[in-house]
Amino acid sequence: MTTIEHNERLTQVSKGTPGGELMRRYWHPILPVGKLDENPVQEVRLLGEDLVCYRDLSGTIGLIGKNCGHRLVNMIFGIPAENGLRCPYHGWCYDESGQCVGTPLESPNSVLKNRVNIGGYPVQEMGGLVFAYLGGGEPPILPPWDVLVQPNSLRQIGQTIIPCNWLQCQENASDPVHSIYLHGHFFKYILERDGLIEERASDPSTHRAWTSIAGVKGFDHVIAKRDERGVQKAMVYTPERGADAYQERWHSYMIFPNIARVGGAGIRFEMQFRVPMDDTHTMHYVYDIYTAPDGVEINPPEVVPYYDIPIADEEGKPILDFVLAQDMVAWWSQGPVVDRSKEHLGATDLAIIDFREMLDEQITIVERGGDPMNVFRSREEIGDVLEGSPKIASGEFRGPRWGGSRALLHKGYWRDDADRHGPLLDDVLSLMQRVDDHHAVATTKSAEVTSH
Ligand code: FES
Ligand SMILES: [Fe+2]
């Protein structure tokens, strides 16, 4: 059982706390680059710290302390300068290390600026996201996760501030069985309650609610497997429980500490980053890519677009009729920081128990001065692309019908996923249709060749 003290060890994210020091060993996405095109100065809350991210006139992106060192005006009102961000009040200017580099109203001989540093953290861009490292010392390599660098892909970034601790979101990635109820019975109940079942879920062989409900047939137990990147887990089906044959169904992959790799479906692949803003808020990024096979053209936008994934409608009522919305409500409705000392865990929570043990072990490694898992120091170790799981091998294309309803967004199932709120929805549906057409032509051609 988790004690209150142990729960705090796992969940707290401020500087100096065991969990906070672990989370400071990683690069975290802090905003989509596209936000800086709209406004080059943006607020960031990360690991309990209030910061300001800006792009200056030379194109350098910086992440610095929130308050000016002079009389503490909020730098969110700063003016981008040639080499840094200038305070709006008296014009003091700060570079990306947080060092004051100009005090224009002081004497030209003043050395006051040399004594003023408001703090700055390293940032890097990848895949349309700005990543930051708050750990101090030599930053590790920013991991080139496959979705961030995969060529020939449309991509879009969904973002939501979730009012709960990051670990509640991440434990979902170690919980394969929730699908049967949350995305099955509950989904069906909501569609029925709202009079949408006929319109949205008339085909039990493909709609997510029905396929999730059917996932109980033959289910016996959960297995979990640790590997070098995180925890994989599967639901095991046996003939004794009614399955046709013994089967292990592997689910989304929990990448330590706070990433979920949601399984690929057709041309759609997803990574979810659960970024701790503070102990009770998580910035949740849903990073989707849609990879075109050879022979299908795409024209991705120059800047990766982003969008807000809502958790509530205009009247403030929770949205419940798409898959991620169901997950999100499960996370935040547990409370700001769930009291794990009150839980009653069952055998199906095996992978969650495994993950908590892993988290505790990795915190201990950091306490002893070591690098925790998934901190990479050598390029040779990871190469140019770090594969999530399941693997997207370059050039490997798994037909558009593989993977259930998510491969069929263009057949009406776009309403069941967060993609429905995305700016690229029309392009995604068009791409999926063209991939289908391409596949049909390829299949016909191969049939003709075979029959000759
Ligand atoms: S408060 Fe920032 S320059 Fe004076
Ligand atoms: Fe889920």
Short mmCIF file of C-alpha atoms and ligand atoms in Angstrom, two decimals:
data_model
loop_
_atom_site.label_atom_id
_atom_site.label_comp_id
_atom_site.label_asym_id
_atom_site.label_seq_id
_atom_site.Cartn_x
_atom_site.Cartn_y
_atom_site.Cartn_z
CA MET A 1 0.00 0.00 0.00
CA THR A 2 1.16 3.52 -0.74
CA THR A 3 1.55 5.72 2.35
CA ILE A 4 0.84 9.44 2.33
CA GLU A 5 4.59 10.12 2.55
CA HIS A 6 5.35 7.79 -0.31
CA ASN A 7 2.61 9.38 -2.38
CA GLU A 8 4.25 12.77 -1.86
CA ARG A 9 7.62 11.33 -2.87
CA LEU A 10 6.16 10.13 -6.17
CA THR A 11 4.00 13.15 -7.00
CA GLN A 12 5.70 16.35 -5.84
CA VAL A 13 7.48 18.27 -8.58
CA SER A 14 9.00 21.38 -6.98
CA LYS A 15 12.72 21.92 -6.86
CA GLY A 16 14.33 20.00 -4.01
CA THR A 17 11.59 17.37 -3.70
CA PRO A 18 12.53 13.76 -4.63
CA GLY A 19 10.06 13.62 -7.52
CA GLY A 20 10.86 17.15 -8.61
CA GLU A 21 14.56 16.36 -8.85
CA LEU A 22 13.80 13.27 -10.96
CA MET A 23 11.60 15.25 -13.34
CA ARG A 24 14.33 17.89 -13.67
CA ARG A 25 16.57 15.30 -15.30
CA TYR A 26 14.41 15.37 -18.46
CA TRP A 27 13.69 17.74 -21.32
CA HIS A 28 10.03 18.74 -21.28
CA PRO A 29 7.93 20.31 -24.04
CA ILE A 30 6.85 23.78 -22.89
CA LEU A 31 4.94 25.13 -25.89
CA PRO A 32 4.34 24.70 -29.61
CA VAL A 33 6.73 26.87 -31.63
CA GLY A 34 3.64 28.19 -33.46
CA LYS A 35 2.59 30.07 -30.33
CA LEU A 36 5.69 32.25 -30.59
CA ASP A 37 4.62 33.25 -34.12
CA GLU A 38 1.38 34.62 -32.68
CA ASN A 39 3.03 36.32 -29.74
CA PRO A 40 6.79 36.11 -29.21
CA VAL A 41 6.48 36.30 -25.41
CA GLN A 42 4.65 33.49 -23.61
CA GLU A 43 4.04 32.46 -20.01
CA VAL A 44 5.28 29.04 -18.97
CA ARG A 45 4.63 27.19 -15.74
CA LEU A 46 6.86 24.15 -15.41
CA LEU A 47 7.76 22.03 -12.37
CA GLY A 48 6.40 24.65 -10.00
CA GLU A 49 8.36 27.52 -11.59
CA ASP A 50 6.87 30.56 -13.31
CA LEU A 51 8.91 31.43 -16.38
CA VAL A 52 8.73 33.47 -19.56
CA CYS A 53 9.57 32.05 -22.97
CA TYR A 54 10.38 34.53 -25.72
CA ARG A 55 11.87 34.72 -29.20
CA ASP A 56 14.08 37.75 -29.70
CA LEU A 57 14.67 39.70 -32.92
CA SER A 58 17.65 37.51 -33.83
CA GLY A 59 15.43 34.40 -33.64
CA THR A 60 16.93 33.08 -30.40
CA ILE A 61 14.41 31.44 -28.09
CA GLY A 62 14.95 31.95 -24.37
CA LEU A 63 13.31 30.76 -21.17
CA ILE A 64 13.97 33.11 -18.28
CA GLY A 65 12.69 34.03 -14.83
CA LYS A 66 9.33 35.74 -14.60
CA ASN A 67 10.33 38.90 -12.74
CA CYS A 68 12.68 41.64 -13.79
CA GLY A 69 15.65 41.98 -11.46
CA HIS A 70 15.19 45.75 -11.10
CA ARG A 71 11.77 46.18 -9.47
CA LEU A 72 10.25 42.85 -10.37
CA VAL A 73 7.85 43.75 -13.18
CA ASN A 74 6.48 40.66 -14.91
CA MET A 75 8.59 39.95 -17.99
CA ILE A 76 5.52 38.58 -19.78
CA PHE A 77 5.14 42.26 -20.80
CA GLY A 78 8.70 42.31 -22.13
CA ILE A 79 9.73 43.67 -25.52
CA PRO A 80 11.75 41.32 -27.77
CA ALA A 81 15.14 42.96 -28.39
CA GLU A 82 18.07 42.17 -30.71
CA ASN A 83 19.64 39.94 -28.08
CA GLY A 84 17.12 39.15 -25.41
CA LEU A 85 13.97 40.40 -23.73
CA ARG A 86 13.63 43.97 -22.51
CA CYS A 87 11.57 44.90 -19.45
CA PRO A 88 8.74 47.30 -20.34
CA TYR A 89 9.23 49.46 -17.23
CA HIS A 90 12.78 50.85 -17.46
CA GLY A 91 14.18 48.85 -20.34
CA TRP A 92 16.54 46.45 -18.60
CA CYS A 93 17.39 43.68 -21.04
CA TYR A 94 18.06 39.97 -20.33
CA ASP A 95 19.68 37.36 -22.52
CA GLU A 96 18.67 33.67 -22.66
CA SER A 97 20.81 32.83 -19.63
CA GLY A 98 18.80 35.35 -17.60
CA GLN A 99 21.83 37.65 -17.41
CA CYS A 100 21.04 41.34 -17.46
CA VAL A 101 22.86 42.78 -20.48
CA GLY A 102 21.54 46.35 -20.46
CA THR A 103 20.31 49.01 -18.01
CA PRO A 104 19.72 51.85 -20.49
CA LEU A 105 18.66 54.53 -18.01
CA GLU A 106 21.62 53.97 -15.68
CA SER A 107 24.97 55.64 -16.27
CA PRO A 108 26.89 54.22 -19.26
CA ASN A 109 29.62 53.35 -16.75
CA SER A 110 27.28 51.45 -14.45
CA VAL A 111 28.28 47.86 -13.68
CA LEU A 112 24.98 47.16 -11.93
CA LYS A 113 23.87 44.84 -14.71
CA ASN A 114 26.76 42.47 -14.04
CA ARG A 115 25.23 41.63 -10.69
CA VAL A 116 21.77 40.84 -12.01
CA ASN A 117 20.71 37.45 -13.31
CA ILE A 118 17.06 36.37 -13.18
CA GLY A 119 17.76 32.79 -14.23
CA GLY A 120 17.53 31.12 -17.61
CA TYR A 121 17.16 27.55 -18.80
CA PRO A 122 18.30 25.82 -22.00
CA VAL A 123 15.68 25.32 -24.71
CA GLN A 124 15.66 23.43 -28.00
CA GLU A 125 13.12 23.00 -30.79
CA MET A 126 12.08 19.66 -32.22
CA GLY A 127 9.05 18.63 -34.24
CA GLY A 128 7.33 21.99 -33.76
CA LEU A 129 7.70 21.95 -29.97
CA VAL A 130 9.99 23.98 -27.73
CA PHE A 131 11.61 21.77 -25.09
CA ALA A 132 13.23 23.02 -21.88
CA TYR A 133 15.69 21.51 -19.44
CA LEU A 134 15.52 22.67 -15.83
CA GLY A 135 18.05 20.22 -14.42
CA GLY A 136 21.20 22.37 -14.30
CA GLY A 137 24.63 21.13 -15.34
CA GLU A 138 25.26 19.68 -18.77
CA PRO A 139 21.87 18.94 -20.37
CA PRO A 140 21.41 15.45 -21.79
CA ILE A 141 20.52 14.91 -25.46
CA LEU A 142 17.01 15.93 -26.41
CA PRO A 143 15.53 12.55 -27.40
CA PRO A 144 14.58 12.44 -31.10
CA TRP A 145 11.41 10.38 -30.59
CA ASP A 146 10.22 8.96 -33.87
CA VAL A 147 6.97 10.94 -34.05
CA LEU A 148 8.94 14.18 -33.76
CA VAL A 149 11.22 13.44 -36.70
CA GLN A 150 9.35 10.99 -38.94
CA PRO A 151 9.42 12.36 -42.52
CA ASN A 152 6.50 12.66 -44.94
CA SER A 153 3.94 13.31 -42.21
CA LEU A 154 1.25 15.76 -41.27
CA ARG A 155 1.48 16.69 -37.60
CA GLN A 156 -0.59 18.66 -35.13
CA ILE A 157 -0.27 19.35 -31.43
CA GLY A 158 -3.26 19.29 -29.06
CA GLN A 159 -2.88 20.90 -25.66
CA THR A 160 -4.94 20.86 -22.47
CA ILE A 161 -4.27 22.10 -18.96
CA ILE A 162 -5.56 19.32 -16.71
CA PRO A 163 -6.25 20.26 -13.09
CA CYS A 164 -4.49 17.32 -11.46
CA ASN A 165 -1.07 15.87 -10.75
CA TRP A 166 0.85 14.44 -13.74
CA LEU A 167 1.09 10.95 -12.25
CA GLN A 168 -2.66 10.41 -12.50
CA CYS A 169 -2.44 11.00 -16.24
CA GLN A 170 0.60 8.77 -16.61
CA GLU A 171 -0.80 5.87 -14.60
CA ASN A 172 -3.43 5.63 -17.30
CA ALA A 173 -0.65 4.44 -19.61
CA SER A 174 -0.14 1.45 -17.31
CA ASP A 175 -3.81 0.52 -17.20
CA PRO A 176 -4.92 -1.54 -20.19
CA VAL A 177 -8.23 -2.75 -18.76
CA HIS A 178 -9.94 0.62 -18.35
CA SER A 179 -10.79 0.55 -22.03
CA ILE A 180 -13.60 -1.98 -21.50
CA TYR A 181 -15.56 0.34 -19.24
CA LEU A 182 -14.32 3.88 -19.86
CA HIS A 183 -14.14 3.65 -23.67
CA GLY A 184 -16.73 0.88 -23.90
CA HIS A 185 -19.69 0.84 -21.54
CA PHE A 186 -19.29 4.47 -20.48
CA PHE A 187 -18.88 5.66 -24.09
CA LYS A 188 -22.00 3.70 -25.09
CA TYR A 189 -23.92 5.08 -22.11
CA ILE A 190 -23.01 8.68 -22.99
CA LEU A 191 -23.93 8.24 -26.67
CA GLU A 192 -27.25 6.65 -25.66
CA ARG A 193 -27.93 9.30 -23.03
CA ASP A 194 -27.30 12.07 -25.57
CA GLY A 195 -29.28 10.37 -28.33
CA LEU A 196 -26.21 9.87 -30.52
CA ILE A 197 -25.82 6.10 -30.56
CA GLU A 198 -27.49 5.53 -33.94
CA GLU A 199 -25.70 8.39 -35.63
CA ARG A 200 -22.28 7.68 -34.17
CA ALA A 201 -22.04 3.98 -33.32
CA SER A 202 -24.30 1.99 -35.58
CA ASP A 203 -21.59 -0.50 -36.61
CA PRO A 204 -20.63 -2.72 -33.64
CA SER A 205 -17.76 -4.25 -35.62
CA THR A 206 -15.83 -0.98 -35.85
CA HIS A 207 -17.08 1.65 -33.41
CA ARG A 208 -14.78 2.06 -30.41
CA ALA A 209 -17.53 1.73 -27.79
CA TRP A 210 -18.61 -1.67 -29.06
CA THR A 211 -15.13 -3.01 -29.79
CA SER A 212 -14.01 -1.95 -26.31
CA ILE A 213 -16.97 -3.70 -24.69
CA ALA A 214 -16.19 -6.80 -26.73
CA GLY A 215 -12.67 -6.70 -25.32
CA VAL A 216 -13.88 -8.41 -22.16
CA LYS A 217 -14.61 -11.69 -23.92
CA GLY A 218 -12.00 -14.24 -22.91
CA PHE A 219 -10.02 -11.76 -20.78
CA ASP A 220 -8.15 -13.48 -17.98
CA HIS A 221 -5.38 -11.30 -16.56
CA VAL A 222 -2.89 -8.49 -17.13
CA ILE A 223 0.82 -8.95 -17.70
CA ALA A 224 3.48 -6.24 -17.53
CA LYS A 225 6.97 -6.22 -18.92
CA ARG A 226 9.63 -3.69 -18.04
CA ASP A 227 12.11 -2.83 -20.72
CA GLU A 228 14.87 -0.29 -21.19
CA ARG A 229 12.44 2.55 -21.94
CA GLY A 230 9.41 1.88 -19.72
CA VAL A 231 6.60 -0.58 -19.14
CA GLN A 232 4.71 -2.56 -21.73
CA LYS A 233 1.53 -4.22 -20.72
CA ALA A 234 -0.95 -6.62 -22.21
CA MET A 235 -4.32 -8.15 -21.57
CA VAL A 236 -4.15 -11.93 -21.72
CA TYR A 237 -7.03 -13.92 -23.22
CA THR A 238 -7.47 -17.64 -22.58
CA PRO A 239 -9.76 -20.37 -23.90
CA GLU A 240 -10.77 -21.14 -20.29
CA ARG A 241 -12.33 -17.68 -20.07
CA GLY A 242 -14.00 -17.98 -23.48
CA ALA A 243 -11.34 -16.79 -25.94
CA ASP A 244 -10.89 -18.71 -29.19
CA ALA A 245 -7.21 -19.17 -28.37
CA TYR A 246 -4.55 -17.93 -25.96
CA GLN A 247 -3.70 -14.37 -26.93
CA GLU A 248 -1.72 -11.43 -25.52
CA ARG A 249 -3.03 -8.05 -26.65
CA TRP A 250 -0.34 -5.44 -26.13
CA HIS A 251 -1.48 -1.91 -25.42
CA SER A 252 -0.06 1.59 -25.53
CA TYR A 253 3.48 1.88 -24.27
CA MET A 254 4.45 3.73 -21.10
CA ILE A 255 7.72 5.53 -21.78
CA PHE A 256 9.37 6.56 -18.53
CA PRO A 257 8.66 8.87 -16.87
CA ASN A 258 5.79 10.82 -18.44
CA ILE A 259 5.19 9.85 -22.06
CA ALA A 260 2.61 7.49 -23.50
CA ARG A 261 3.02 6.09 -26.95
CA VAL A 262 -0.49 5.35 -28.14
CA GLY A 263 -0.48 2.50 -30.60
CA GLY A 264 -0.41 3.27 -34.28
CA ALA A 265 -3.57 2.81 -36.29
CA GLY A 266 -3.18 2.87 -40.03
CA ILE A 267 -1.30 6.07 -40.75
CA ARG A 268 -1.94 7.77 -37.40
CA PHE A 269 0.61 7.67 -34.59
CA GLU A 270 0.51 9.49 -31.29
CA MET A 271 2.61 10.45 -28.33
CA GLN A 272 1.17 12.03 -25.21
CA PHE A 273 3.43 14.13 -22.98
CA ARG A 274 2.21 14.66 -19.40
CA VAL A 275 4.19 17.73 -18.37
CA PRO A 276 3.97 18.72 -14.70
CA MET A 277 3.21 22.44 -14.39
CA ASP A 278 3.06 22.09 -10.60
CA ASP A 279 1.80 19.49 -8.12
CA THR A 280 -1.83 19.95 -9.16
CA HIS A 281 -1.72 20.92 -12.85
CA THR A 282 -0.51 19.08 -15.91
CA MET A 283 0.08 20.47 -19.37
CA HIS A 284 -1.02 17.63 -21.57
CA TYR A 285 0.28 17.52 -25.13
CA VAL A 286 -1.22 15.13 -27.65
CA TYR A 287 1.22 14.94 -30.52
CA ASP A 288 -0.30 13.29 -33.58
CA ILE A 289 1.34 12.44 -36.87
CA TYR A 290 -0.26 11.03 -40.00
CA THR A 291 2.36 9.45 -42.21
CA ALA A 292 1.79 9.16 -45.92
CA PRO A 293 3.13 6.07 -47.70
CA ASP A 294 5.32 6.42 -50.76
CA GLY A 295 3.22 7.53 -53.70
CA VAL A 296 0.84 9.71 -51.69
CA GLU A 297 1.58 13.44 -51.70
CA ILE A 298 1.21 15.70 -48.71
CA ASN A 299 1.91 19.38 -48.14
CA PRO A 300 2.46 19.86 -44.42
CA PRO A 301 2.14 23.42 -43.11
CA GLU A 302 5.48 25.13 -42.55
CA VAL A 303 4.82 25.51 -38.82
CA VAL A 304 3.24 22.62 -36.93
CA PRO A 305 -0.24 23.87 -35.95
CA TYR A 306 -1.57 23.52 -32.43
CA TYR A 307 -5.02 23.53 -30.91
CA ASP A 308 -6.80 23.36 -27.58
CA ILE A 309 -8.45 20.08 -26.63
CA PRO A 310 -11.35 21.08 -24.39
CA ILE A 311 -12.32 19.24 -21.22
CA ALA A 312 -15.58 21.18 -20.87
CA ASP A 313 -18.15 22.67 -23.23
CA GLU A 314 -19.21 26.33 -23.39
CA GLU A 315 -21.48 25.88 -20.39
CA GLY A 316 -18.67 24.34 -18.36
CA LYS A 317 -20.05 20.81 -18.54
CA PRO A 318 -17.45 18.04 -18.98
CA ILE A 319 -17.21 16.72 -22.54
CA LEU A 320 -17.47 12.94 -22.53
CA ASP A 321 -18.10 11.80 -26.09
CA PHE A 322 -14.57 11.23 -27.37
CA VAL A 323 -11.88 8.88 -26.18
CA LEU A 324 -9.33 11.33 -24.76
CA ALA A 325 -12.08 13.33 -23.04
CA GLN A 326 -13.04 10.14 -21.22
CA ASP A 327 -9.45 9.58 -20.15
CA MET A 328 -9.05 13.17 -19.02
CA VAL A 329 -12.17 13.10 -16.88
CA ALA A 330 -10.94 9.92 -15.22
CA TRP A 331 -7.65 11.66 -14.37
CA TRP A 332 -8.88 14.96 -12.95
CA SER A 333 -11.96 13.54 -11.25
CA GLN A 334 -9.62 11.57 -8.95
CA GLY A 335 -8.83 14.94 -7.33
CA PRO A 336 -5.88 17.38 -7.58
CA VAL A 337 -3.50 14.78 -6.09
CA VAL A 338 -5.16 11.44 -5.53
CA ASP A 339 -4.63 10.02 -2.04
CA ARG A 340 -3.14 6.65 -2.95
CA SER A 341 -3.23 5.52 0.67
CA LYS A 342 -6.99 5.11 0.23
CA GLU A 343 -6.88 2.92 -2.88
CA HIS A 344 -7.76 -0.76 -3.12
CA LEU A 345 -5.64 -2.14 -5.92
CA GLY A 346 -6.53 -5.36 -7.70
CA ALA A 347 -4.67 -7.84 -9.86
CA THR A 348 -5.46 -5.78 -12.97
CA ASP A 349 -3.41 -2.92 -11.49
CA LEU A 350 -0.23 -4.94 -11.90
CA ALA A 351 1.39 -2.61 -14.45
CA ILE A 352 0.59 0.44 -12.29
CA ILE A 353 2.32 -1.19 -9.32
CA ASP A 354 5.28 -1.94 -11.59
CA PHE A 355 5.41 1.65 -12.77
CA ARG A 356 5.30 3.05 -9.23
CA GLU A 357 8.18 0.77 -8.25
CA MET A 358 10.11 1.94 -11.27
CA LEU A 359 9.42 5.57 -10.39
CA ASP A 360 10.62 5.04 -6.82
CA GLU A 361 13.78 3.27 -8.00
CA GLN A 362 14.61 6.01 -10.48
CA ILE A 363 14.06 8.71 -7.84
CA THR A 364 16.56 6.83 -5.67
CA ILE A 365 19.08 6.75 -8.53
CA VAL A 366 18.81 10.55 -8.81
CA GLU A 367 19.14 10.93 -5.04
CA ARG A 368 22.41 9.01 -5.31
CA GLY A 369 23.68 11.31 -8.04
CA GLY A 370 23.05 9.06 -11.05
CA ASP A 371 21.25 9.53 -14.35
CA PRO A 372 17.80 7.88 -14.41
CA MET A 373 16.52 5.86 -17.36
CA ASN A 374 15.83 7.61 -20.66
CA VAL A 375 18.46 10.24 -19.98
CA PHE A 376 20.80 9.99 -22.95
CA ARG A 377 24.33 11.30 -22.99
CA SER A 378 25.74 9.78 -26.15
CA ARG A 379 24.46 10.12 -29.70
CA GLU A 380 25.77 6.62 -30.52
CA GLU A 381 23.45 5.20 -27.89
CA ILE A 382 20.30 6.45 -29.58
CA GLY A 383 21.14 7.29 -33.19
CA ASP A 384 19.15 9.83 -35.17
CA VAL A 385 15.76 8.40 -34.31
CA LEU A 386 14.60 6.96 -31.03
CA GLU A 387 11.87 4.46 -31.76
CA GLY A 388 8.79 4.55 -29.62
CA SER A 389 6.77 1.39 -29.56
CA PRO A 390 5.24 0.00 -31.61
CA LYS A 391 7.94 0.84 -34.06
CA ILE A 392 7.37 3.10 -37.03
CA ALA A 393 10.05 1.76 -39.33
CA SER A 394 10.82 4.20 -42.07
CA GLY A 395 8.99 3.07 -45.18
CA GLU A 396 6.97 0.54 -43.26
CA PHE A 397 3.30 1.08 -43.95
CA ARG A 398 0.68 -0.93 -42.27
CA GLY A 399 -2.49 -0.65 -44.41
CA PRO A 400 -5.21 1.82 -43.66
CA ARG A 401 -7.58 -0.71 -42.15
CA TRP A 402 -5.18 -1.92 -39.54
CA GLY A 403 -5.89 -0.80 -36.00
CA GLY A 404 -9.65 -0.31 -35.76
CA SER A 405 -11.62 2.90 -35.70
CA ARG A 406 -8.61 5.23 -35.61
CA ALA A 407 -7.67 4.03 -39.06
CA LEU A 408 -11.20 4.96 -40.12
CA LEU A 409 -11.45 8.56 -38.98
CA HIS A 410 -12.46 9.48 -42.55
CA LYS A 411 -15.38 7.03 -42.37
CA GLY A 412 -17.06 9.14 -39.69
CA TYR A 413 -15.02 8.13 -36.68
CA TRP A 414 -13.23 11.49 -36.51
CA ARG A 415 -15.83 12.49 -33.91
CA ASP A 416 -14.53 9.88 -31.48
CA ASP A 417 -11.03 11.30 -31.03
CA ALA A 418 -9.45 14.63 -30.11
CA ASP A 419 -8.48 15.04 -33.77
CA ARG A 420 -11.99 16.41 -34.27
CA HIS A 421 -10.83 19.68 -32.67
CA GLY A 422 -7.60 19.84 -34.71
CA PRO A 423 -6.92 22.49 -37.35
CA LEU A 424 -5.77 19.81 -39.81
CA LEU A 425 -8.91 17.70 -39.60
CA ASP A 426 -9.88 18.21 -43.26
CA ASP A 427 -6.32 17.49 -44.44
CA VAL A 428 -6.16 14.38 -42.26
CA LEU A 429 -9.45 13.01 -43.56
CA SER A 430 -8.44 13.77 -47.13
CA LEU A 431 -5.08 12.06 -46.60
CA MET A 432 -6.73 8.99 -45.12
CA GLN A 433 -9.11 8.79 -48.07
CA ARG A 434 -6.26 9.15 -50.56
CA VAL A 435 -4.29 6.48 -48.74
CA ASP A 436 -7.33 4.21 -48.95
CA ASP A 437 -7.63 4.91 -52.70
CA HIS A 438 -3.91 4.36 -53.19
CA HIS A 439 -4.14 1.08 -51.33
CA ALA A 440 -7.16 -0.03 -53.37
CA VAL A 441 -5.31 0.71 -56.63
CA ALA A 442 -2.23 -1.15 -55.38
CA THR A 443 -4.37 -4.12 -54.35
CA THR A 444 -6.14 -4.20 -57.73
CA LYS A 445 -2.84 -4.05 -59.59
CA SER A 446 -1.37 -6.88 -57.57
CA ALA A 447 -4.52 -8.95 -58.17
CA GLU A 448 -4.20 -8.33 -61.90
CA VAL A 449 -0.57 -9.38 -61.84
CA THR A 450 -1.48 -12.54 -59.93
CA SER A 451 -4.27 -13.48 -62.34
CA HIS A 452 -2.08 -13.13 -65.42
S1 FES B 1 11.26 46.93 -13.29
FE1 FES B 1 12.21 46.14 -15.01
S2 FES B 1 13.49 47.69 -15.71
FE2 FES B 1 12.59 48.51 -13.96
FE FE B 2 -7.99 5.46 -22.22
#
